[in-house]
mmCIF file of C-alpha atoms in Angstrom:
data_model
loop_
_atom_site.group_PDB
_atom_site.id
_atom_site.type_symbol
_atom_site.label_atom_id
_atom_site.label_comp_id
_atom_site.label_asym_id
_atom_site.label_seq_id
_atom_site.Cartn_x
_atom_site.Cartn_y
_atom_site.Cartn_z
ATOM 1 C CA UNK A 1 22.915 7.454 5.260
ATOM 2 C CA UNK A 2 20.707 10.549 5.670
ATOM 3 C CA UNK A 3 18.623 10.342 8.862
ATOM 4 C CA UNK A 4 15.444 11.486 7.134
ATOM 5 C CA UNK A 5 12.105 10.019 6.186
ATOM 6 C CA UNK A 6 10.332 11.525 3.190
ATOM 7 C CA UNK A 7 6.581 11.300 2.762
ATOM 8 C CA UNK A 8 3.751 12.326 0.451
ATOM 9 C CA UNK A 9 3.301 16.002 1.276
ATOM 10 C CA UNK A 10 2.827 18.811 1.755
ATOM 11 C CA UNK A 11 2.422 19.102 5.526
ATOM 12 C CA UNK A 12 -1.033 18.164 6.733
ATOM 13 C CA UNK A 13 -1.603 14.947 4.761
ATOM 14 C CA UNK A 14 -3.032 11.756 6.190
ATOM 15 C CA UNK A 15 0.354 10.285 5.251
ATOM 16 C CA UNK A 16 2.102 12.612 7.695
ATOM 17 C CA UNK A 17 -0.372 11.741 10.441
ATOM 18 C CA UNK A 18 0.200 8.013 9.876
ATOM 19 C CA UNK A 19 3.985 8.444 9.722
ATOM 20 C CA UNK A 20 4.042 10.184 13.093
ATOM 21 C CA UNK A 21 2.522 7.067 14.694
ATOM 22 C CA UNK A 22 5.832 5.249 14.103
ATOM 23 C CA UNK A 23 8.079 5.625 17.169
ATOM 24 C CA UNK A 24 11.185 6.008 14.998
ATOM 25 C CA UNK A 25 9.710 9.060 13.284
ATOM 26 C CA UNK A 26 10.551 11.083 16.397
ATOM 27 C CA UNK A 27 14.271 10.588 15.714
ATOM 28 C CA UNK A 28 14.170 11.391 11.976
ATOM 29 C CA UNK A 29 13.850 14.550 9.974
ATOM 30 C CA UNK A 30 10.465 14.320 8.229
ATOM 31 C CA UNK A 31 10.542 15.849 4.763
ATOM 32 C CA UNK A 32 7.399 16.310 2.623
ATOM 33 C CA UNK A 33 7.632 15.503 -1.103
ATOM 34 C CA UNK A 34 5.397 16.583 -3.962
ATOM 35 C CA UNK A 35 4.457 13.057 -5.072
ATOM 36 C CA UNK A 36 4.860 9.345 -4.378
ATOM 37 C CA UNK A 37 7.387 8.953 -7.258
ATOM 38 C CA UNK A 38 9.456 11.838 -5.867
ATOM 39 C CA UNK A 39 9.471 10.247 -2.405
ATOM 40 C CA UNK A 40 10.553 6.831 -3.666
ATOM 41 C CA UNK A 41 13.173 8.343 -5.987
ATOM 42 C CA UNK A 42 14.683 10.159 -2.997
ATOM 43 C CA UNK A 43 15.299 6.768 -1.401
ATOM 44 C CA UNK A 44 16.673 5.237 -4.598
ATOM 45 C CA UNK A 45 19.037 8.193 -5.031
ATOM 46 C CA UNK A 46 20.334 7.959 -1.461
ATOM 47 C CA UNK A 47 18.818 11.310 -0.492
ATOM 48 C CA UNK A 48 16.634 9.782 2.223
ATOM 49 C CA UNK A 49 16.727 6.781 4.505
ATOM 50 C CA UNK A 50 13.135 5.747 3.800
ATOM 51 C CA UNK A 51 9.884 6.907 2.218
ATOM 52 C CA UNK A 52 6.424 6.653 3.749
ATOM 53 C CA UNK A 53 3.603 6.415 1.203
ATOM 54 C CA UNK A 54 0.006 5.171 0.870
ATOM 55 C CA UNK A 55 -0.371 1.811 -0.864
ATOM 56 C CA UNK A 56 -3.952 0.586 -0.321
ATOM 57 C CA UNK A 57 -7.338 1.738 0.916
ATOM 58 C CA UNK A 58 -10.315 -0.301 1.978
ATOM 59 C CA UNK A 59 -12.675 1.346 -0.536
ATOM 60 C CA UNK A 60 -10.752 1.299 -3.836
ATOM 61 C CA UNK A 61 -7.988 -1.226 -3.157
ATOM 62 C CA UNK A 62 -4.387 -0.677 -4.208
ATOM 63 C CA UNK A 63 -2.994 2.820 -4.791
ATOM 64 C CA UNK A 64 -1.849 2.329 -8.372
ATOM 65 C CA UNK A 65 0.776 5.081 -8.377
ATOM 66 C CA UNK A 66 2.608 3.463 -5.469
ATOM 67 C CA UNK A 67 2.275 -0.075 -6.832
ATOM 68 C CA UNK A 68 3.553 0.970 -10.248
ATOM 69 C CA UNK A 69 6.537 2.801 -8.746
ATOM 70 C CA UNK A 70 7.494 -0.307 -6.759
ATOM 71 C CA UNK A 71 7.217 -2.491 -9.861
ATOM 72 C CA UNK A 72 9.697 -0.498 -11.981
ATOM 73 C CA UNK A 73 13.081 1.053 -11.292
ATOM 74 C CA UNK A 74 15.725 0.004 -8.803
ATOM 75 C CA UNK A 75 14.322 -2.484 -6.246
ATOM 76 C CA UNK A 76 12.952 -1.202 -2.952
ATOM 77 C CA UNK A 77 11.656 -3.044 0.110
ATOM 78 C CA UNK A 78 8.773 -2.538 2.516
ATOM 79 C CA UNK A 79 9.803 -2.595 6.189
ATOM 80 C CA UNK A 80 6.729 -1.411 8.099
ATOM 81 C CA UNK A 81 3.039 -0.763 7.551
ATOM 82 C CA UNK A 82 0.492 1.448 9.291
ATOM 83 C CA UNK A 83 -3.315 1.369 9.111
ATOM 84 C CA UNK A 84 -5.105 4.684 9.580
ATOM 85 C CA UNK A 85 -8.856 5.205 9.831
ATOM 86 C CA UNK A 86 -9.877 7.863 7.324
ATOM 87 C CA UNK A 87 -12.627 10.435 7.562
ATOM 88 C CA UNK A 88 -12.695 13.669 5.588
ATOM 89 C CA UNK A 89 -13.592 17.259 6.238
ATOM 90 C CA UNK A 90 -14.699 19.745 3.594
ATOM 91 C CA UNK A 91 -12.227 22.615 3.912
ATOM 92 C CA UNK A 92 -13.122 26.062 2.557
ATOM 93 C CA UNK A 93 -12.001 29.650 2.857
ATOM 94 C CA UNK A 94 -13.742 31.332 5.812
ATOM 95 C CA UNK A 95 -17.278 32.454 4.978
ATOM 96 C CA UNK A 96 -17.847 30.039 2.079
ATOM 97 C CA UNK A 97 -21.276 28.356 2.004
ATOM 98 C CA UNK A 98 -22.140 24.914 0.627
ATOM 99 C CA UNK A 99 -24.351 26.445 -2.062
ATOM 100 C CA UNK A 100 -21.410 28.542 -3.316
ATOM 101 C CA UNK A 101 -19.089 25.616 -3.965
ATOM 102 C CA UNK A 102 -18.527 25.031 -7.678
ATOM 103 C CA UNK A 103 -15.095 23.326 -7.665
ATOM 104 C CA UNK A 104 -13.610 20.762 -5.280
ATOM 105 C CA UNK A 105 -10.294 18.942 -5.163
ATOM 106 C CA UNK A 106 -8.431 16.173 -3.315
ATOM 107 C CA UNK A 107 -6.164 13.223 -4.010
ATOM 108 C CA UNK A 108 -7.709 10.826 -6.580
ATOM 109 C CA UNK A 109 -8.004 8.090 -3.933
ATOM 110 C CA UNK A 110 -10.335 10.332 -1.937
ATOM 111 C CA UNK A 111 -13.021 10.645 -4.613
ATOM 112 C CA UNK A 112 -14.492 7.121 -4.284
ATOM 113 C CA UNK A 113 -14.686 7.659 -0.521
ATOM 114 C CA UNK A 114 -16.794 10.847 -0.739
ATOM 115 C CA UNK A 115 -18.650 10.462 -4.068
ATOM 116 C CA UNK A 116 -22.066 9.748 -2.578
ATOM 117 C CA UNK A 117 -21.721 12.525 -0.014
ATOM 118 C CA UNK A 118 -20.944 14.971 -2.815
ATOM 119 C CA UNK A 119 -24.063 13.970 -4.745
ATOM 120 C CA UNK A 120 -26.231 14.413 -1.683
ATOM 121 C CA UNK A 121 -24.783 17.656 -0.341
ATOM 122 C CA UNK A 122 -23.075 19.731 -3.053
ATOM 123 C CA UNK A 123 -24.572 21.548 -6.057
ATOM 124 C CA UNK A 124 -25.172 19.178 -9.011
ATOM 125 C CA UNK A 125 -22.822 21.124 -11.279
ATOM 126 C CA UNK A 126 -19.823 20.935 -8.923
ATOM 127 C CA UNK A 127 -16.580 20.091 -10.728
ATOM 128 C CA UNK A 128 -13.982 17.712 -9.257
ATOM 129 C CA UNK A 129 -10.281 18.032 -10.102
ATOM 130 C CA UNK A 130 -7.522 15.890 -8.636
ATOM 131 C CA UNK A 131 -4.641 17.215 -6.547
ATOM 132 C CA UNK A 132 -1.254 15.652 -5.770
ATOM 133 C CA UNK A 133 -2.435 15.035 -2.201
ATOM 134 C CA UNK A 134 -5.324 16.015 0.051
ATOM 135 C CA UNK A 135 -3.177 18.605 1.829
ATOM 136 C CA UNK A 136 -2.052 20.003 -1.499
ATOM 137 C CA UNK A 137 -5.730 20.386 -2.347
ATOM 138 C CA UNK A 138 -6.146 22.421 0.843
ATOM 139 C CA UNK A 139 -3.231 24.620 -0.218
ATOM 140 C CA UNK A 140 -4.856 25.193 -3.604
ATOM 141 C CA UNK A 141 -8.085 26.263 -1.891
ATOM 142 C CA UNK A 142 -6.078 28.687 0.230
ATOM 143 C CA UNK A 143 -4.638 30.151 -2.972
ATOM 144 C CA UNK A 144 -8.115 30.548 -4.470
ATOM 145 C CA UNK A 145 -7.703 27.898 -7.173
ATOM 146 C CA UNK A 146 -10.677 25.846 -5.908
ATOM 147 C CA UNK A 147 -13.652 26.493 -3.672
ATOM 148 C CA UNK A 148 -13.235 23.462 -1.401
ATOM 149 C CA UNK A 149 -11.006 20.488 -0.672
ATOM 150 C CA UNK A 150 -11.584 17.125 0.971
ATOM 151 C CA UNK A 151 -8.794 16.627 3.516
ATOM 152 C CA UNK A 152 -8.187 15.832 7.150
ATOM 153 C CA UNK A 153 -9.799 18.313 9.544
ATOM 154 C CA UNK A 154 -6.343 18.794 11.083
ATOM 155 C CA UNK A 155 -5.171 20.459 7.833
ATOM 156 C CA UNK A 156 -7.559 23.397 8.187
ATOM 157 C CA UNK A 157 -5.449 25.457 10.589
ATOM 158 C CA UNK A 158 -2.285 24.905 8.559
ATOM 159 C CA UNK A 159 -3.813 26.512 5.485
ATOM 160 C CA UNK A 160 -6.028 29.171 7.030
ATOM 161 C CA UNK A 161 -9.229 27.323 6.154
ATOM 162 C CA UNK A 162 -12.289 26.246 8.070
ATOM 163 C CA UNK A 163 -13.976 22.851 8.155
ATOM 164 C CA UNK A 164 -17.428 23.461 6.702
ATOM 165 C CA UNK A 165 -18.399 19.798 7.188
ATOM 166 C CA UNK A 166 -16.664 16.993 9.094
ATOM 167 C CA UNK A 167 -16.939 13.217 9.482
ATOM 168 C CA UNK A 168 -17.420 12.764 5.723
ATOM 169 C CA UNK A 169 -17.171 9.215 4.365
ATOM 170 C CA UNK A 170 -19.273 6.956 2.165
ATOM 171 C CA UNK A 171 -18.027 3.763 3.821
ATOM 172 C CA UNK A 172 -17.960 3.158 7.551
ATOM 173 C CA UNK A 173 -14.601 2.210 9.068
ATOM 174 C CA UNK A 174 -12.660 3.166 5.932
ATOM 175 C CA UNK A 175 -8.921 2.691 6.329
ATOM 176 C CA UNK A 176 -5.815 3.498 4.333
ATOM 177 C CA UNK A 177 -2.681 1.395 4.531
ATOM 178 C CA UNK A 178 0.703 3.127 4.436
ATOM 179 C CA UNK A 179 4.145 1.554 4.089
ATOM 180 C CA UNK A 180 7.683 2.521 5.046
ATOM 181 C CA UNK A 181 9.938 1.782 2.070
ATOM 182 C CA UNK A 182 13.742 1.624 1.993
ATOM 183 C CA UNK A 183 16.566 0.183 -0.027
ATOM 184 C CA UNK A 184 16.921 -3.636 -0.043
ATOM 185 C CA UNK A 185 18.430 -5.250 3.046
ATOM 186 C CA UNK A 186 17.794 -8.258 5.265
ATOM 187 C CA UNK A 187 14.124 -8.388 6.295
ATOM 188 C CA UNK A 188 13.296 -7.851 9.942
ATOM 189 C CA UNK A 189 13.048 -10.981 12.067
ATOM 190 C CA UNK A 190 9.645 -12.702 11.957
ATOM 191 C CA UNK A 191 7.153 -11.711 14.629
ATOM 192 C CA UNK A 192 4.569 -14.444 14.070
ATOM 193 C CA UNK A 193 2.201 -11.833 12.617
ATOM 194 C CA UNK A 194 3.809 -10.894 9.320
ATOM 195 C CA UNK A 195 3.069 -10.159 5.686
ATOM 196 C CA UNK A 196 5.138 -10.828 2.555
ATOM 197 C CA UNK A 197 4.771 -8.757 -0.615
ATOM 198 C CA UNK A 198 5.908 -9.712 -4.118
ATOM 199 C CA UNK A 199 5.276 -8.784 -7.749
ATOM 200 C CA UNK A 200 5.225 -11.607 -10.306
ATOM 201 C CA UNK A 201 5.313 -11.782 -14.097
ATOM 202 C CA UNK A 202 4.026 -14.763 -16.123
ATOM 203 C CA UNK A 203 6.331 -16.370 -18.701
ATOM 204 C CA UNK A 204 3.494 -16.437 -21.197
ATOM 205 C CA UNK A 205 -0.252 -15.999 -21.443
ATOM 206 C CA UNK A 206 -2.049 -19.361 -21.384
ATOM 207 C CA UNK A 207 -5.276 -20.896 -20.056
ATOM 208 C CA UNK A 208 -4.989 -21.433 -16.325
ATOM 209 C CA UNK A 209 -1.894 -19.231 -16.058
ATOM 210 C CA UNK A 210 -3.107 -17.272 -13.043
ATOM 211 C CA UNK A 211 -4.347 -20.487 -11.418
ATOM 212 C CA UNK A 212 -0.833 -21.927 -11.761
ATOM 213 C CA UNK A 213 0.653 -18.911 -10.001
ATOM 214 C CA UNK A 214 -1.897 -18.882 -7.199
ATOM 215 C CA UNK A 215 -1.584 -22.643 -6.821
ATOM 216 C CA UNK A 216 1.956 -22.191 -5.500
ATOM 217 C CA UNK A 217 0.416 -20.476 -2.483
ATOM 218 C CA UNK A 218 -2.716 -22.600 -2.185
ATOM 219 C CA UNK A 219 -1.047 -26.015 -2.000
ATOM 220 C CA UNK A 220 1.166 -24.744 0.821
ATOM 221 C CA UNK A 221 -1.671 -23.205 2.809
ATOM 222 C CA UNK A 222 -0.529 -19.609 2.332
ATOM 223 C CA UNK A 223 -3.418 -17.151 2.432
ATOM 224 C CA UNK A 224 -3.378 -14.110 0.129
ATOM 225 C CA UNK A 225 -4.401 -10.682 1.403
ATOM 226 C CA UNK A 226 -4.035 -8.682 -1.823
ATOM 227 C CA UNK A 227 -4.016 -9.637 -5.491
ATOM 228 C CA UNK A 228 -3.950 -6.794 -7.993
ATOM 229 C CA UNK A 229 -3.057 -6.845 -11.666
ATOM 230 C CA UNK A 230 -1.079 -3.979 -13.161
ATOM 231 C CA UNK A 231 -0.275 -3.421 -16.863
ATOM 232 C CA UNK A 232 3.349 -3.983 -17.822
ATOM 233 C CA UNK A 233 3.271 -1.348 -20.558
ATOM 234 C CA UNK A 234 4.061 -3.970 -23.183
ATOM 235 C CA UNK A 235 0.653 -4.037 -24.838
ATOM 236 C CA UNK A 236 -2.988 -4.791 -24.081
ATOM 237 C CA UNK A 237 -3.391 -7.954 -22.023
ATOM 238 C CA UNK A 238 0.133 -7.942 -20.548
ATOM 239 C CA UNK A 239 -0.053 -7.744 -16.773
ATOM 240 C CA UNK A 240 2.026 -8.372 -13.710
ATOM 241 C CA UNK A 241 0.471 -9.193 -10.331
ATOM 242 C CA UNK A 242 1.085 -7.517 -6.982
ATOM 243 C CA UNK A 243 0.504 -9.967 -4.126
ATOM 244 C CA UNK A 244 0.436 -9.703 -0.334
ATOM 245 C CA UNK A 245 0.581 -13.053 1.444
ATOM 246 C CA UNK A 246 0.281 -13.979 5.091
ATOM 247 C CA UNK A 247 3.543 -14.993 6.722
ATOM 248 C CA UNK A 248 7.263 -14.242 6.569
ATOM 249 C CA UNK A 249 9.843 -15.353 4.017
ATOM 250 C CA UNK A 250 11.548 -17.289 6.807
ATOM 251 C CA UNK A 251 8.382 -19.407 7.227
ATOM 252 C CA UNK A 252 9.005 -22.623 5.328
ATOM 253 C CA UNK A 253 5.625 -22.650 3.602
ATOM 254 C CA UNK A 254 6.094 -19.057 2.390
ATOM 255 C CA UNK A 255 9.688 -19.668 1.287
ATOM 256 C CA UNK A 256 8.665 -22.758 -0.681
ATOM 257 C CA UNK A 257 5.809 -20.857 -2.336
ATOM 258 C CA UNK A 258 8.267 -18.159 -3.434
ATOM 259 C CA UNK A 259 10.687 -20.788 -4.718
ATOM 260 C CA UNK A 260 7.855 -22.332 -6.709
ATOM 261 C CA UNK A 261 7.021 -18.963 -8.225
ATOM 262 C CA UNK A 262 10.664 -18.330 -9.054
ATOM 263 C CA UNK A 263 10.770 -21.606 -11.000
ATOM 264 C CA UNK A 264 7.701 -20.915 -13.135
ATOM 265 C CA UNK A 265 7.582 -17.113 -13.468
ATOM 266 C CA UNK A 266 9.410 -14.872 -15.865
ATOM 267 C CA UNK A 267 10.295 -12.586 -12.971
ATOM 268 C CA UNK A 268 9.598 -12.308 -9.249
ATOM 269 C CA UNK A 269 10.292 -9.064 -7.381
ATOM 270 C CA UNK A 270 10.466 -9.480 -3.597
ATOM 271 C CA UNK A 271 9.057 -6.396 -1.860
ATOM 272 C CA UNK A 272 9.701 -7.496 1.697
ATOM 273 C CA UNK A 273 8.470 -9.373 4.747
ATOM 274 C CA UNK A 274 7.355 -7.124 7.588
ATOM 275 C CA UNK A 275 5.082 -6.988 10.661
ATOM 276 C CA UNK A 276 1.363 -6.721 10.023
ATOM 277 C CA UNK A 277 -0.186 -3.527 11.343
ATOM 278 C CA UNK A 278 -3.168 -5.462 12.721
ATOM 279 C CA UNK A 279 -0.828 -7.943 14.494
ATOM 280 C CA UNK A 280 -3.018 -10.838 13.303
ATOM 281 C CA UNK A 281 -1.286 -14.199 13.052
ATOM 282 C CA UNK A 282 -1.552 -16.345 9.955
ATOM 283 C CA UNK A 283 -4.150 -19.072 10.125
ATOM 284 C CA UNK A 284 -3.342 -22.407 8.509
ATOM 285 C CA UNK A 285 -6.414 -24.389 7.438
ATOM 286 C CA UNK A 286 -6.663 -27.483 9.631
ATOM 287 C CA UNK A 287 -8.391 -29.321 6.767
ATOM 288 C CA UNK A 288 -5.300 -28.897 4.566
ATOM 289 C CA UNK A 289 -2.691 -31.270 6.004
ATOM 290 C CA UNK A 290 1.019 -30.754 5.551
ATOM 291 C CA UNK A 291 0.974 -26.943 5.581
ATOM 292 C CA UNK A 292 2.479 -26.123 8.990
ATOM 293 C CA UNK A 293 6.126 -25.104 9.304
ATOM 294 C CA UNK A 294 6.723 -28.180 11.489
ATOM 295 C CA UNK A 295 5.518 -30.470 8.707
ATOM 296 C CA UNK A 296 7.628 -28.639 6.099
ATOM 297 C CA UNK A 297 10.742 -29.026 8.274
ATOM 298 C CA UNK A 298 10.001 -32.703 8.906
ATOM 299 C CA UNK A 299 9.572 -33.339 5.177
ATOM 300 C CA UNK A 300 12.849 -31.565 4.367
ATOM 301 C CA UNK A 301 14.648 -33.593 7.040
ATOM 302 C CA UNK A 302 13.225 -36.807 5.571
ATOM 303 C CA UNK A 303 14.522 -35.909 2.093
ATOM 304 C CA UNK A 304 17.943 -35.165 3.576
ATOM 305 C CA UNK A 305 17.994 -38.533 5.329
ATOM 306 C CA UNK A 306 17.013 -40.275 2.096
ATOM 307 C CA UNK A 307 19.857 -38.520 0.291
ATOM 308 C CA UNK A 308 22.231 -39.758 3.016
ATOM 309 C CA UNK A 309 20.843 -43.284 2.903
ATOM 310 C CA UNK A 310 19.380 -42.983 6.402
ATOM 311 C CA UNK A 311 15.727 -43.565 5.582
#
């Protein structure tokens, strides 16, 4: 297996910064890729051990490109996650003034995080165009394609630019979540502070359909951290649902919720159980009895005794 991690490039992206916080990144060759699909395809094709890509931000929610790439194609699994606080700098060629900026660029996920700042500080006729990544936007500014790019301040020196403005963000404490994705294998052992990700497809569209799916989690006391619908491509109104739930697949309440989904859904794609970046443990509602792992084990033991005639 190639000892390399690929990531959303080029060099100088927030993705690279987040990846380098993983201790194992020091022992891998880190290879930038032009897009999230290219990074994930490198893993599917056996060209890389794992891919590190953004999947969610606290301003706009799920990164749709990443979610969609995990939904289709050969299955992949999430093994780690990293949370990175995000603040932007406005990178320009040396000597450029704010009043001279007519075109700006960055990754599409950046725009909702700097929209208000742009209105307040840039000329009203400024034109935004999306780039493959924030660092790629900086490269395009270096080449003269755009006047400015929103990117990490650390990217300025790599592309011969200067940070005209720093600490740019519309929302305080904005964060982006990144995940390390590899080919399917046994999930890491539970830590007590874990997250499980799945994608589910309904068998048919009917009143209360989403409630039925979510009920599999609710009745077992499993809290959801992300719920995002994505079109299946099979016509208007056809959606699948990406879900992050507290807990590990080895937790009885989580395993039973997944079994319930498997019984009633057209398809369930398991995306992995992995340690939470915030290390927060799952909280089971004390007002909802019968939802602890101890109670699930006791109930299963009781059924087994009944089947053996030992009740």
